[in-house]
Amino acid sequence: MTERERRPASPGGPLLLMRGIQKEFPGVRALDGVSLSVGHGRIHALMGENGAGKSTLMKVLSGVHPAGSYTGEILVDGRPCAFSGVADSERAGIAIIHQELALIPQLSVSENIFLGHERSRFGIVDWGSTHARARELLRRVGLDENPATPVSALSVGARQLVEIAKALAKRVRLLILDEPTSALNEAESARLLELLLDLREQGVTCILISHKLGEVMRVCDEVTILRDGRTIETLEVERDADGTPSVDEDRVIRGMVGRALDQRHPGRSGEIGPVRFEVRDWTVDHPTQLGRRVVDGASLTVRAGEVVGMAGLMGAGRTEFAMSLFGRSYGRHVRGSVLKDGRELDTGDVAAAVRGGIAYVPEDRKTLGLLLDGDIRHNTTMAALGRVSRHGVLDPGLEAVEAARMSERMRVRSHGTTQIVRTLSGGNQQKVVLGKWMFTEPDLLILDEPTRGIDVGAKYEIYLIVRRLAAAGACVLLISSELPEILGMCDRIYTMCEGRITGEVPRAEADQETLMRLMTRTGGHP
């Protein structure tokens, strides 16, 4: 372990102490007497299943849920605090970076960093000072970018760094990061974790919410585990000379889910049958950038009862392939053919794709997968309204019965199918999306990053659903950036790079090194 990775001593008492925090929403007690103590200059991980109360607790701390909407006590440096809003918590040196970044794409990096506390002289924005200070902050977070660049031109990883620079501009002492690496590739995630270590050295305390156990154990000093709105325990993480943490991932999982997960991925059952779906020479051009080809001559097959993986780095074209296959939802000049049971299938629009037995669970569940202000019932049935209608008229009673049946099958945790989807945890939202497409009884289910941003317990439940679907004879195409997930769930794996299929590997011959080599090969299929 290097000297910079060693945890600095924490002076005096804790920087933050939360005691007996209780928060209720209609019909739900989200926090039930939660306590949390965070020392100075620490990276403190907050772990738990989706719905455990992590994000709610941090919204209480940051003033999103203001004083008076909860009970309990918050002390910062031993002084009681009652934040009436986010501005109050920021004045106390607390900043939160939500999973959905709060940046305005049309504004520049500088404008976003200083939005709401502009640097001005005589009531006029001082752009020279603004850009100069923005450059200093960008250097501090390790981002080599022109402050005048519009945020819309930045990658997701760069936007995450701009959010941190924005927090540092407010002289943050306690930085809260909610799933900061959920949308980042491996290189961007590693860079962000290094930045957290740098900030710790500079005296900034961090609270890290993440479901990526490997990342958490690499950098955290303590782990507090929540379950069902209660504090279960806080674990001190020591490291030996090789950097190996004293707390292993299985120990954290037991605390999170209340039981051991002997296997992260359930075993397969059922037989793999003949080829049911075949995609031939699939080619897609970018919808707005003339001359740019995002999928180039991709071909693959999926057999009945088979889970086929598609692995690739960010920008490889996997999502573009999936969306264009699903009723040409993406791209222009889409060419190629789709065969089902040897016959060409019409996928000219989404309705035709659904009629052909294709379903697509998108990567971005909140934008593309759900009506967030709708309830579970309507979200579950919207893709197959004909199944809950009589003579062309929606039957509310039948809809309620079918939605409840699917919700139970998906093990959605809620207080009923009339609950608004926005109020569900990320894992339960994902189960609703999956249930919506399972309700169409698909022959081919395309899953695009199906477990992004959800905890290990919910992941396992989704894996079980996928296994049951395959065992019943359906075809599954699983797209994932997590190679352990691909290796643990798939029977056969395709790799993609720069829009081309670069390899096809049976599970028995696949490992992370082999897949990574194929994922970085710029030529076509070997």
Short mmCIF file of C-alpha atoms in Angstrom, two decimals:
data_model
loop_
_atom_site.label_atom_id
_atom_site.label_comp_id
_atom_site.label_asym_id
_atom_site.label_seq_id
_atom_site.Cartn_x
_atom_site.Cartn_y
_atom_site.Cartn_z
CA MET A 1 0.00 0.00 0.00
CA THR A 2 1.41 3.40 -0.95
CA GLU A 3 1.75 6.21 1.56
CA ARG A 4 -0.99 8.27 -0.12
CA GLU A 5 -3.48 5.40 0.30
CA ARG A 6 -2.99 5.31 4.06
CA ARG A 7 -5.87 6.79 6.00
CA PRO A 8 -5.03 10.05 7.76
CA ALA A 9 -5.84 10.42 11.42
CA SER A 10 -9.20 11.98 12.23
CA PRO A 11 -8.80 14.93 14.62
CA GLY A 12 -11.12 15.39 17.59
CA GLY A 13 -14.75 14.38 17.38
CA PRO A 14 -16.70 13.52 14.24
CA LEU A 15 -17.33 16.09 11.53
CA LEU A 16 -20.88 14.78 11.15
CA LEU A 17 -23.21 13.10 13.59
CA MET A 18 -26.78 12.14 12.69
CA ARG A 19 -28.89 10.62 15.49
CA GLY A 20 -32.31 9.01 15.45
CA ILE A 21 -33.30 10.26 11.99
CA GLN A 22 -36.85 9.28 11.11
CA LYS A 23 -38.48 10.20 7.79
CA GLU A 24 -41.88 9.13 6.50
CA PHE A 25 -43.62 9.39 3.16
CA PRO A 26 -47.31 8.55 2.66
CA GLY A 27 -47.62 4.89 3.56
CA VAL A 28 -43.88 4.35 3.88
CA ARG A 29 -41.38 4.84 6.72
CA ALA A 30 -38.18 5.44 4.74
CA LEU A 31 -35.90 6.05 7.74
CA ASP A 32 -36.47 4.52 11.16
CA GLY A 33 -34.09 5.94 13.77
CA VAL A 34 -30.97 6.00 11.58
CA SER A 35 -27.66 7.10 13.09
CA LEU A 36 -24.45 7.98 11.23
CA SER A 37 -21.07 9.24 12.43
CA VAL A 38 -18.43 10.47 9.95
CA GLY A 39 -14.93 11.58 10.95
CA HIS A 40 -12.85 14.40 9.51
CA GLY A 41 -10.89 13.61 6.34
CA ARG A 42 -12.54 10.23 5.77
CA ILE A 43 -14.10 8.42 2.83
CA HIS A 44 -17.18 6.91 4.43
CA ALA A 45 -19.22 4.45 2.38
CA LEU A 46 -22.98 4.18 2.83
CA MET A 47 -24.21 0.77 1.64
CA GLY A 48 -27.55 -0.96 1.43
CA GLU A 49 -30.08 -2.47 -0.94
CA ASN A 50 -32.25 -0.24 -3.09
CA GLY A 51 -34.91 1.19 -0.82
CA ALA A 52 -32.73 0.84 2.29
CA GLY A 53 -32.85 4.63 2.82
CA LYS A 54 -29.39 5.75 1.69
CA SER A 55 -30.43 8.50 -0.71
CA THR A 56 -33.22 9.65 1.60
CA LEU A 57 -30.76 10.01 4.48
CA MET A 58 -28.42 12.10 2.34
CA LYS A 59 -31.31 14.27 1.15
CA VAL A 60 -32.11 14.94 4.81
CA LEU A 61 -28.48 15.88 5.43
CA SER A 62 -28.22 18.15 2.40
CA GLY A 63 -31.49 20.00 3.02
CA VAL A 64 -33.40 18.51 0.09
CA HIS A 65 -35.76 17.23 2.78
CA PRO A 66 -35.81 20.31 5.06
CA ALA A 67 -35.89 20.48 8.82
CA GLY A 68 -39.40 19.81 10.07
CA SER A 69 -40.06 17.10 7.49
CA TYR A 70 -38.18 14.56 9.63
CA THR A 71 -37.33 13.93 13.26
CA GLY A 72 -33.91 13.40 14.78
CA GLU A 73 -30.74 15.43 15.19
CA ILE A 74 -27.91 16.58 12.89
CA LEU A 75 -24.66 17.89 14.35
CA VAL A 76 -21.79 19.33 12.30
CA ASP A 77 -18.59 19.80 14.34
CA GLY A 78 -20.73 19.24 17.43
CA ARG A 79 -23.17 22.06 16.61
CA PRO A 80 -26.86 21.24 15.98
CA CYS A 81 -28.00 22.08 12.45
CA ALA A 82 -31.49 22.44 10.98
CA PHE A 83 -31.19 23.00 7.25
CA SER A 84 -34.24 24.59 5.65
CA GLY A 85 -32.91 23.94 2.14
CA VAL A 86 -29.89 23.07 0.03
CA ALA A 87 -28.48 26.60 0.31
CA ASP A 88 -28.34 26.22 4.10
CA SER A 89 -26.36 22.98 3.93
CA GLU A 90 -23.99 24.45 1.34
CA ARG A 91 -23.25 27.35 3.68
CA ALA A 92 -22.24 24.72 6.25
CA GLY A 93 -19.81 23.21 3.70
CA ILE A 94 -22.00 20.26 2.65
CA ALA A 95 -22.57 19.49 -1.03
CA ILE A 96 -24.37 16.58 -2.67
CA ILE A 97 -23.87 15.23 -6.18
CA HIS A 98 -26.92 13.25 -7.18
CA GLN A 99 -26.94 10.25 -9.49
CA GLU A 100 -28.76 12.42 -12.06
CA LEU A 101 -26.30 15.26 -12.56
CA ALA A 102 -27.65 18.78 -11.98
CA LEU A 103 -25.88 20.50 -14.86
CA ILE A 104 -27.42 22.60 -17.65
CA PRO A 105 -26.09 21.16 -20.94
CA GLN A 106 -26.55 24.38 -22.92
CA LEU A 107 -24.39 26.44 -20.54
CA SER A 108 -20.60 26.44 -20.43
CA VAL A 109 -18.49 24.67 -17.83
CA SER A 110 -17.75 28.02 -16.11
CA GLU A 111 -21.41 29.03 -16.08
CA ASN A 112 -22.41 25.71 -14.53
CA ILE A 113 -19.71 25.85 -11.86
CA PHE A 114 -20.73 29.31 -10.65
CA LEU A 115 -24.46 29.16 -11.36
CA GLY A 116 -26.27 30.84 -8.47
CA HIS A 117 -23.10 32.40 -7.01
CA GLU A 118 -21.67 34.25 -9.99
CA ARG A 119 -18.39 36.14 -9.71
CA SER A 120 -19.23 39.75 -10.46
CA ARG A 121 -18.02 43.33 -10.18
CA PHE A 122 -20.49 46.19 -9.78
CA GLY A 123 -23.35 43.79 -10.52
CA ILE A 124 -21.86 42.55 -13.81
CA VAL A 125 -20.42 39.05 -14.28
CA ASP A 126 -16.62 39.18 -14.32
CA TRP A 127 -15.92 36.62 -17.03
CA GLY A 128 -12.14 36.91 -16.75
CA SER A 129 -12.23 36.03 -13.06
CA THR A 130 -14.90 33.39 -13.66
CA HIS A 131 -12.90 31.53 -16.32
CA ALA A 132 -9.63 31.84 -14.36
CA ARG A 133 -11.15 30.41 -11.20
CA ALA A 134 -12.90 27.68 -13.22
CA ARG A 135 -9.54 26.65 -14.72
CA GLU A 136 -8.08 26.34 -11.21
CA LEU A 137 -10.96 24.14 -10.09
CA LEU A 138 -10.79 21.99 -13.23
CA ARG A 139 -7.06 21.46 -12.65
CA ARG A 140 -7.83 20.45 -9.08
CA VAL A 141 -10.19 17.71 -10.27
CA GLY A 142 -7.83 16.67 -13.07
CA LEU A 143 -9.96 17.80 -16.00
CA ASP A 144 -8.11 19.40 -18.91
CA GLU A 145 -10.99 21.27 -20.50
CA ASN A 146 -11.68 24.80 -21.73
CA PRO A 147 -14.06 26.46 -19.21
CA ALA A 148 -15.99 28.00 -22.12
CA THR A 149 -16.90 24.54 -23.48
CA PRO A 150 -20.63 23.74 -23.36
CA VAL A 151 -21.37 20.92 -20.92
CA SER A 152 -23.31 19.15 -23.69
CA ALA A 153 -19.98 18.52 -25.47
CA LEU A 154 -18.49 16.63 -22.51
CA SER A 155 -18.51 12.92 -21.75
CA VAL A 156 -20.46 11.62 -18.76
CA GLY A 157 -17.19 11.17 -16.86
CA ALA A 158 -16.12 14.75 -17.55
CA ARG A 159 -19.51 16.04 -16.43
CA GLN A 160 -19.08 14.18 -13.15
CA LEU A 161 -15.79 16.01 -12.61
CA VAL A 162 -17.47 19.34 -13.41
CA GLU A 163 -20.04 18.58 -10.68
CA ILE A 164 -17.20 18.02 -8.20
CA ALA A 165 -15.49 21.23 -9.31
CA LYS A 166 -18.81 22.99 -8.76
CA ALA A 167 -18.94 21.65 -5.21
CA LEU A 168 -15.32 22.67 -4.53
CA ALA A 169 -16.16 26.21 -5.68
CA LYS A 170 -18.49 26.38 -2.68
CA ARG A 171 -15.64 25.52 -0.27
CA VAL A 172 -17.09 22.11 0.46
CA ARG A 173 -15.99 20.25 3.60
CA LEU A 174 -18.30 17.26 3.24
CA LEU A 175 -18.93 15.95 -0.27
CA ILE A 176 -21.75 13.43 -0.80
CA LEU A 177 -21.59 11.34 -3.98
CA ASP A 178 -24.64 9.22 -4.88
CA GLU A 179 -23.68 6.42 -7.31
CA PRO A 180 -20.95 8.55 -8.95
CA THR A 181 -19.59 5.78 -11.19
CA SER A 182 -22.87 4.14 -12.27
CA ALA A 183 -22.66 5.60 -15.80
CA LEU A 184 -18.84 5.62 -16.13
CA ASN A 185 -16.55 3.19 -17.88
CA GLU A 186 -13.69 1.50 -16.02
CA ALA A 187 -11.08 4.16 -16.86
CA GLU A 188 -13.37 7.03 -15.83
CA SER A 189 -14.34 5.22 -12.62
CA ALA A 190 -10.68 4.66 -11.69
CA ARG A 191 -9.95 8.32 -12.33
CA LEU A 192 -12.83 9.41 -10.09
CA LEU A 193 -11.70 7.13 -7.25
CA GLU A 194 -8.17 8.55 -7.47
CA LEU A 195 -9.69 12.03 -7.20
CA LEU A 196 -11.53 11.02 -4.01
CA LEU A 197 -8.22 9.90 -2.51
CA ASP A 198 -6.69 13.24 -3.53
CA LEU A 199 -9.56 15.16 -1.94
CA ARG A 200 -9.15 13.17 1.25
CA GLU A 201 -5.51 14.21 1.38
CA GLN A 202 -6.67 17.82 1.01
CA GLY A 203 -8.96 17.42 4.03
CA VAL A 204 -12.28 16.99 2.21
CA THR A 205 -14.54 14.37 3.78
CA CYS A 206 -16.57 12.20 1.38
CA ILE A 207 -19.67 10.09 1.83
CA LEU A 208 -19.83 7.58 -1.01
CA ILE A 209 -23.01 5.73 -1.99
CA SER A 210 -22.28 2.96 -4.45
CA HIS A 211 -23.35 -0.57 -5.32
CA LYS A 212 -19.95 -1.39 -6.81
CA LEU A 213 -18.41 -3.23 -3.88
CA GLY A 214 -14.94 -3.48 -5.41
CA GLU A 215 -14.70 0.28 -5.83
CA VAL A 216 -16.00 0.95 -2.33
CA MET A 217 -13.56 -1.41 -0.68
CA ARG A 218 -10.67 0.10 -2.61
CA VAL A 219 -11.04 3.60 -1.17
CA CYS A 220 -13.31 3.67 1.89
CA ASP A 221 -12.22 4.05 5.51
CA GLU A 222 -15.52 3.01 7.07
CA VAL A 223 -18.71 1.39 5.80
CA THR A 224 -22.13 2.04 7.33
CA ILE A 225 -24.79 -0.46 6.25
CA LEU A 226 -28.50 0.38 6.13
CA ARG A 227 -31.30 -2.13 5.76
CA ASP A 228 -35.04 -1.37 5.63
CA GLY A 229 -34.49 2.19 6.85
CA ARG A 230 -32.38 1.21 9.87
CA THR A 231 -28.68 1.35 10.68
CA ILE A 232 -27.33 -2.20 10.84
CA GLU A 233 -23.66 -1.58 11.61
CA THR A 234 -20.56 0.46 10.83
CA LEU A 235 -17.41 -1.41 9.84
CA GLU A 236 -13.89 -0.02 10.15
CA VAL A 237 -11.79 -0.85 7.10
CA GLU A 238 -8.09 -1.41 7.69
CA ARG A 239 -5.62 -2.40 4.99
CA ASP A 240 -2.49 -4.51 5.12
CA ALA A 241 0.80 -3.72 3.40
CA ASP A 242 -0.56 -5.03 0.09
CA GLY A 243 -3.67 -2.85 0.33
CA THR A 244 -6.02 -5.78 1.06
CA PRO A 245 -9.00 -4.51 3.11
CA SER A 246 -9.84 -6.12 6.44
CA VAL A 247 -13.52 -6.30 5.44
CA ASP A 248 -14.38 -8.46 2.44
CA GLU A 249 -17.28 -8.01 0.02
CA ASP A 250 -19.18 -11.04 1.33
CA ARG A 251 -19.20 -9.51 4.82
CA VAL A 252 -20.79 -6.32 3.46
CA ILE A 253 -23.34 -8.29 1.41
CA ARG A 254 -24.46 -10.22 4.50
CA GLY A 255 -25.09 -6.93 6.26
CA MET A 256 -26.96 -5.46 3.28
CA VAL A 257 -29.31 -8.32 2.48
CA GLY A 258 -29.43 -10.06 5.86
CA ARG A 259 -28.16 -13.31 4.40
CA ALA A 260 -25.23 -14.72 2.50
CA LEU A 261 -25.32 -14.85 -1.28
CA ASP A 262 -23.37 -18.03 -1.87
CA GLN A 263 -23.37 -17.37 -5.61
CA ARG A 264 -23.55 -13.94 -7.24
CA HIS A 265 -25.08 -15.48 -10.39
CA PRO A 266 -27.65 -18.31 -10.30
CA GLY A 267 -26.90 -21.49 -12.20
CA ARG A 268 -28.63 -22.17 -15.49
CA SER A 269 -31.40 -24.70 -15.99
CA GLY A 270 -33.11 -25.95 -19.11
CA GLU A 271 -31.74 -26.88 -22.51
CA ILE A 272 -30.51 -24.64 -25.29
CA GLY A 273 -32.47 -25.24 -28.48
CA PRO A 274 -32.09 -24.29 -32.13
CA VAL A 275 -31.45 -20.80 -33.50
CA ARG A 276 -34.62 -18.71 -33.15
CA PHE A 277 -33.34 -15.23 -34.01
CA GLU A 278 -30.67 -14.24 -36.50
CA VAL A 279 -29.44 -10.75 -37.37
CA ARG A 280 -27.58 -10.44 -40.68
CA ASP A 281 -25.29 -7.62 -41.81
CA TRP A 282 -26.93 -4.98 -39.59
CA THR A 283 -25.71 -1.48 -40.49
CA VAL A 284 -26.78 1.82 -38.94
CA ASP A 285 -25.76 5.41 -39.67
CA HIS A 286 -25.71 8.14 -37.04
CA PRO A 287 -29.06 10.00 -36.93
CA THR A 288 -27.53 13.49 -37.29
CA GLN A 289 -23.85 13.18 -38.23
CA LEU A 290 -23.72 12.49 -41.95
CA GLY A 291 -21.20 9.88 -42.98
CA ARG A 292 -20.74 8.44 -39.48
CA ARG A 293 -21.52 4.73 -39.24
CA VAL A 294 -22.26 3.52 -35.70
CA VAL A 295 -23.04 -0.14 -36.49
CA ASP A 296 -21.19 -1.75 -39.38
CA GLY A 297 -22.25 -5.12 -40.75
CA ALA A 298 -23.05 -6.74 -37.39
CA SER A 299 -24.37 -10.32 -37.47
CA LEU A 300 -25.35 -12.63 -34.61
CA THR A 301 -27.63 -15.50 -33.61
CA VAL A 302 -29.60 -16.29 -30.45
CA ARG A 303 -30.90 -19.79 -29.69
CA ALA A 304 -34.01 -20.75 -27.78
CA GLY A 305 -33.26 -20.84 -24.06
CA GLU A 306 -29.92 -19.09 -24.52
CA VAL A 307 -28.56 -15.97 -22.81
CA VAL A 308 -26.21 -14.29 -25.28
CA GLY A 309 -23.93 -11.52 -24.05
CA MET A 310 -22.70 -8.44 -25.89
CA ALA A 311 -19.58 -6.86 -24.40
CA GLY A 312 -17.83 -3.69 -25.47
CA LEU A 313 -16.34 -0.47 -24.22
CA MET A 314 -18.35 2.75 -24.06
CA GLY A 315 -19.01 3.97 -27.60
CA ALA A 316 -18.64 0.51 -29.14
CA GLY A 317 -22.16 0.68 -30.62
CA ARG A 318 -23.96 -1.88 -28.43
CA THR A 319 -26.88 0.36 -27.39
CA GLU A 320 -27.18 1.74 -30.93
CA PHE A 321 -27.37 -1.83 -32.24
CA ALA A 322 -30.07 -2.78 -29.73
CA MET A 323 -32.20 0.34 -30.22
CA SER A 324 -32.06 0.15 -34.00
CA LEU A 325 -33.01 -3.53 -33.86
CA PHE A 326 -36.02 -2.65 -31.72
CA GLY A 327 -38.21 -1.06 -34.37
CA ARG A 328 -35.46 1.21 -35.71
CA SER A 329 -35.69 3.39 -32.59
CA TYR A 330 -32.25 4.79 -33.37
CA GLY A 331 -30.29 5.83 -36.45
CA ARG A 332 -30.90 6.46 -40.12
CA HIS A 333 -30.41 4.30 -43.20
CA VAL A 334 -30.82 1.15 -41.08
CA ARG A 335 -30.00 -1.87 -43.26
CA GLY A 336 -29.82 -5.60 -42.73
CA SER A 337 -32.30 -8.33 -41.93
CA VAL A 338 -33.77 -10.01 -38.86
CA LEU A 339 -34.91 -13.63 -39.09
CA LYS A 340 -37.15 -15.46 -36.63
CA ASP A 341 -37.33 -19.22 -37.00
CA GLY A 342 -35.73 -18.83 -40.44
CA ARG A 343 -38.25 -16.30 -41.76
CA GLU A 344 -37.55 -12.60 -42.24
CA LEU A 345 -39.20 -10.47 -39.57
CA ASP A 346 -40.63 -6.98 -40.01
CA THR A 347 -38.96 -4.60 -37.51
CA GLY A 348 -39.80 -1.39 -39.37
CA ASP A 349 -41.22 0.29 -36.27
CA VAL A 350 -41.62 -0.44 -32.56
CA ALA A 351 -45.15 -1.82 -32.92
CA ALA A 352 -43.95 -4.26 -35.58
CA ALA A 353 -41.00 -5.34 -33.42
CA VAL A 354 -43.30 -5.99 -30.45
CA ARG A 355 -45.69 -7.97 -32.68
CA GLY A 356 -42.68 -9.99 -33.82
CA GLY A 357 -41.92 -10.96 -30.22
CA ILE A 358 -39.05 -8.53 -29.53
CA ALA A 359 -38.83 -6.53 -26.29
CA TYR A 360 -36.16 -4.02 -25.23
CA VAL A 361 -35.32 -2.96 -21.68
CA PRO A 362 -33.36 0.28 -22.22
CA GLU A 363 -30.18 1.43 -20.54
CA ASP A 364 -31.83 4.65 -19.32
CA ARG A 365 -34.88 3.39 -17.45
CA LYS A 366 -36.00 6.82 -16.23
CA THR A 367 -36.01 8.54 -19.62
CA LEU A 368 -36.81 5.70 -22.01
CA GLY A 369 -38.32 2.95 -19.88
CA LEU A 370 -40.89 4.49 -17.55
CA LEU A 371 -43.56 7.12 -17.12
CA LEU A 372 -42.19 8.31 -13.80
CA ASP A 373 -45.35 10.17 -12.80
CA GLY A 374 -47.51 7.17 -13.68
CA ASP A 375 -48.29 4.33 -11.30
CA ILE A 376 -46.98 0.76 -11.36
CA ARG A 377 -50.24 -0.50 -12.89
CA HIS A 378 -50.13 1.72 -15.98
CA ASN A 379 -46.38 1.29 -16.48
CA THR A 380 -46.71 -2.48 -16.34
CA THR A 381 -49.46 -2.80 -18.93
CA MET A 382 -48.72 0.06 -21.35
CA ALA A 383 -46.78 -2.09 -23.84
CA ALA A 384 -49.60 -4.64 -24.21
CA LEU A 385 -52.88 -2.79 -23.63
CA GLY A 386 -54.72 -5.29 -25.79
CA ARG A 387 -54.26 -7.90 -23.07
CA VAL A 388 -56.17 -5.76 -20.53
CA SER A 389 -58.90 -4.50 -22.85
CA ARG A 390 -62.30 -5.83 -23.88
CA HIS A 391 -63.64 -4.95 -27.32
CA GLY A 392 -60.99 -2.25 -27.67
CA VAL A 393 -61.77 -0.59 -24.32
CA LEU A 394 -59.39 -0.70 -21.37
CA ASP A 395 -60.76 -2.83 -18.50
CA PRO A 396 -59.47 -1.20 -15.25
CA GLY A 397 -60.32 -4.26 -13.15
CA LEU A 398 -58.45 -6.63 -15.46
CA GLU A 399 -55.56 -4.18 -15.66
CA ALA A 400 -55.32 -4.05 -11.85
CA VAL A 401 -55.33 -7.86 -11.59
CA GLU A 402 -52.68 -8.36 -14.29
CA ALA A 403 -50.45 -5.58 -12.94
CA ALA A 404 -50.62 -7.04 -9.42
CA ARG A 405 -49.77 -10.49 -10.77
CA MET A 406 -46.75 -9.20 -12.68
CA SER A 407 -45.64 -7.02 -9.77
CA GLU A 408 -45.68 -10.08 -7.50
CA ARG A 409 -43.80 -12.12 -10.09
CA MET A 410 -41.13 -9.39 -10.35
CA ARG A 411 -41.05 -9.04 -6.54
CA VAL A 412 -41.56 -5.28 -6.73
CA ARG A 413 -41.46 -3.79 -3.24
CA SER A 414 -44.26 -1.24 -3.00
CA HIS A 415 -47.45 -0.48 -1.12
CA GLY A 416 -49.57 -1.43 -4.13
CA THR A 417 -49.77 -1.07 -7.89
CA THR A 418 -51.22 2.44 -7.53
CA GLN A 419 -47.89 3.68 -6.14
CA ILE A 420 -46.23 6.29 -8.38
CA VAL A 421 -43.12 4.85 -10.02
CA ARG A 422 -41.02 7.94 -9.26
CA THR A 423 -41.24 7.10 -5.54
CA LEU A 424 -39.77 3.61 -5.97
CA SER A 425 -36.10 2.76 -5.44
CA GLY A 426 -33.90 2.27 -8.50
CA GLY A 427 -33.99 -1.51 -8.22
CA ASN A 428 -37.77 -1.60 -8.00
CA GLN A 429 -38.08 0.80 -10.93
CA GLN A 430 -35.93 -1.59 -12.95
CA LYS A 431 -38.20 -4.49 -11.99
CA VAL A 432 -41.21 -2.50 -13.22
CA VAL A 433 -39.50 -1.90 -16.59
CA LEU A 434 -38.63 -5.58 -16.83
CA GLY A 435 -42.19 -6.52 -15.85
CA LYS A 436 -43.60 -4.22 -18.53
CA TRP A 437 -41.78 -6.11 -21.25
CA MET A 438 -42.28 -9.53 -19.68
CA PHE A 439 -46.01 -8.73 -19.85
CA THR A 440 -45.73 -8.75 -23.66
CA GLU A 441 -44.53 -12.38 -23.46
CA PRO A 442 -41.51 -11.78 -25.72
CA ASP A 443 -39.59 -14.39 -27.67
CA LEU A 444 -36.46 -12.21 -27.67
CA LEU A 445 -35.72 -9.98 -24.68
CA ILE A 446 -32.94 -7.43 -25.15
CA LEU A 447 -31.53 -6.21 -21.83
CA ASP A 448 -29.32 -3.11 -22.00
CA GLU A 449 -27.34 -2.64 -18.75
CA PRO A 450 -30.19 -4.24 -16.75
CA THR A 451 -28.50 -3.99 -13.34
CA ARG A 452 -26.85 -0.56 -13.60
CA GLY A 453 -27.15 1.36 -10.34
CA ILE A 454 -28.88 -1.37 -8.33
CA ASP A 455 -27.69 -3.36 -5.34
CA VAL A 456 -26.45 -6.94 -5.20
CA GLY A 457 -29.69 -8.30 -3.76
CA ALA A 458 -31.83 -6.75 -6.50
CA LYS A 459 -29.28 -7.84 -9.09
CA TYR A 460 -29.62 -11.44 -7.99
CA GLU A 461 -33.41 -11.23 -8.23
CA ILE A 462 -33.16 -9.88 -11.79
CA TYR A 463 -30.68 -12.63 -12.68
CA LEU A 464 -33.20 -15.20 -11.42
CA ILE A 465 -35.91 -13.66 -13.60
CA VAL A 466 -33.61 -13.85 -16.65
CA ARG A 467 -32.74 -17.45 -15.89
CA ARG A 468 -36.41 -18.41 -15.54
CA LEU A 469 -37.23 -16.70 -18.84
CA ALA A 470 -34.44 -18.56 -20.64
CA ALA A 471 -35.42 -21.86 -19.02
CA ALA A 472 -38.92 -21.37 -20.47
CA GLY A 473 -37.38 -21.25 -23.94
CA ALA A 474 -37.12 -17.50 -24.60
CA CYS A 475 -34.04 -15.86 -26.14
CA VAL A 476 -32.11 -13.23 -24.17
CA LEU A 477 -29.55 -10.73 -25.48
CA LEU A 478 -27.72 -9.21 -22.50
CA ILE A 479 -25.66 -6.03 -22.96
CA SER A 480 -23.45 -5.12 -20.01
CA SER A 481 -20.34 -3.11 -19.20
CA GLU A 482 -19.63 -5.37 -16.22
CA LEU A 483 -17.54 -8.29 -17.44
CA PRO A 484 -18.21 -10.40 -14.30
CA GLU A 485 -21.93 -10.07 -15.09
CA ILE A 486 -21.38 -11.12 -18.71
CA LEU A 487 -19.23 -14.07 -17.67
CA GLY A 488 -21.59 -15.13 -14.89
CA MET A 489 -24.83 -14.96 -16.86
CA CYS A 490 -24.15 -15.67 -20.53
CA ASP A 491 -23.89 -18.93 -22.47
CA ARG A 492 -22.14 -17.29 -25.40
CA ILE A 493 -20.58 -13.84 -25.77
CA TYR A 494 -20.14 -11.47 -28.70
CA THR A 495 -17.67 -8.58 -28.45
CA MET A 496 -18.04 -5.25 -30.21
CA CYS A 497 -15.65 -2.42 -31.05
CA GLU A 498 -16.29 0.67 -33.18
CA GLY A 499 -19.60 -0.68 -34.42
CA ARG A 500 -18.28 -4.05 -35.54
CA ILE A 501 -18.63 -7.52 -34.06
CA THR A 502 -15.03 -8.49 -33.26
CA GLY A 503 -15.42 -11.87 -31.64
CA GLU A 504 -17.71 -14.71 -30.53
CA VAL A 505 -16.67 -16.75 -27.50
CA PRO A 506 -18.39 -19.70 -25.78
CA ARG A 507 -18.69 -19.18 -22.03
CA ALA A 508 -16.36 -22.10 -21.32
CA GLU A 509 -13.55 -20.36 -23.22
CA ALA A 510 -14.20 -16.82 -21.98
CA ASP A 511 -12.35 -14.82 -19.37
CA GLN A 512 -11.92 -11.08 -18.77
CA GLU A 513 -8.56 -10.91 -20.52
CA THR A 514 -9.87 -12.61 -23.67
CA LEU A 515 -12.94 -10.39 -23.80
CA MET A 516 -10.95 -7.20 -23.24
CA ARG A 517 -8.57 -8.12 -26.04
CA LEU A 518 -11.51 -8.63 -28.43
CA MET A 519 -13.29 -5.48 -27.18
CA THR A 520 -10.29 -3.38 -28.21
CA ARG A 521 -9.76 -5.02 -31.61
CA THR A 522 -10.66 -2.50 -34.31
CA GLY A 523 -11.04 -5.01 -37.13
CA GLY A 524 -14.15 -7.03 -37.85
CA HIS A 525 -15.11 -10.51 -36.74
CA PRO A 526 -12.00 -12.76 -36.80
#
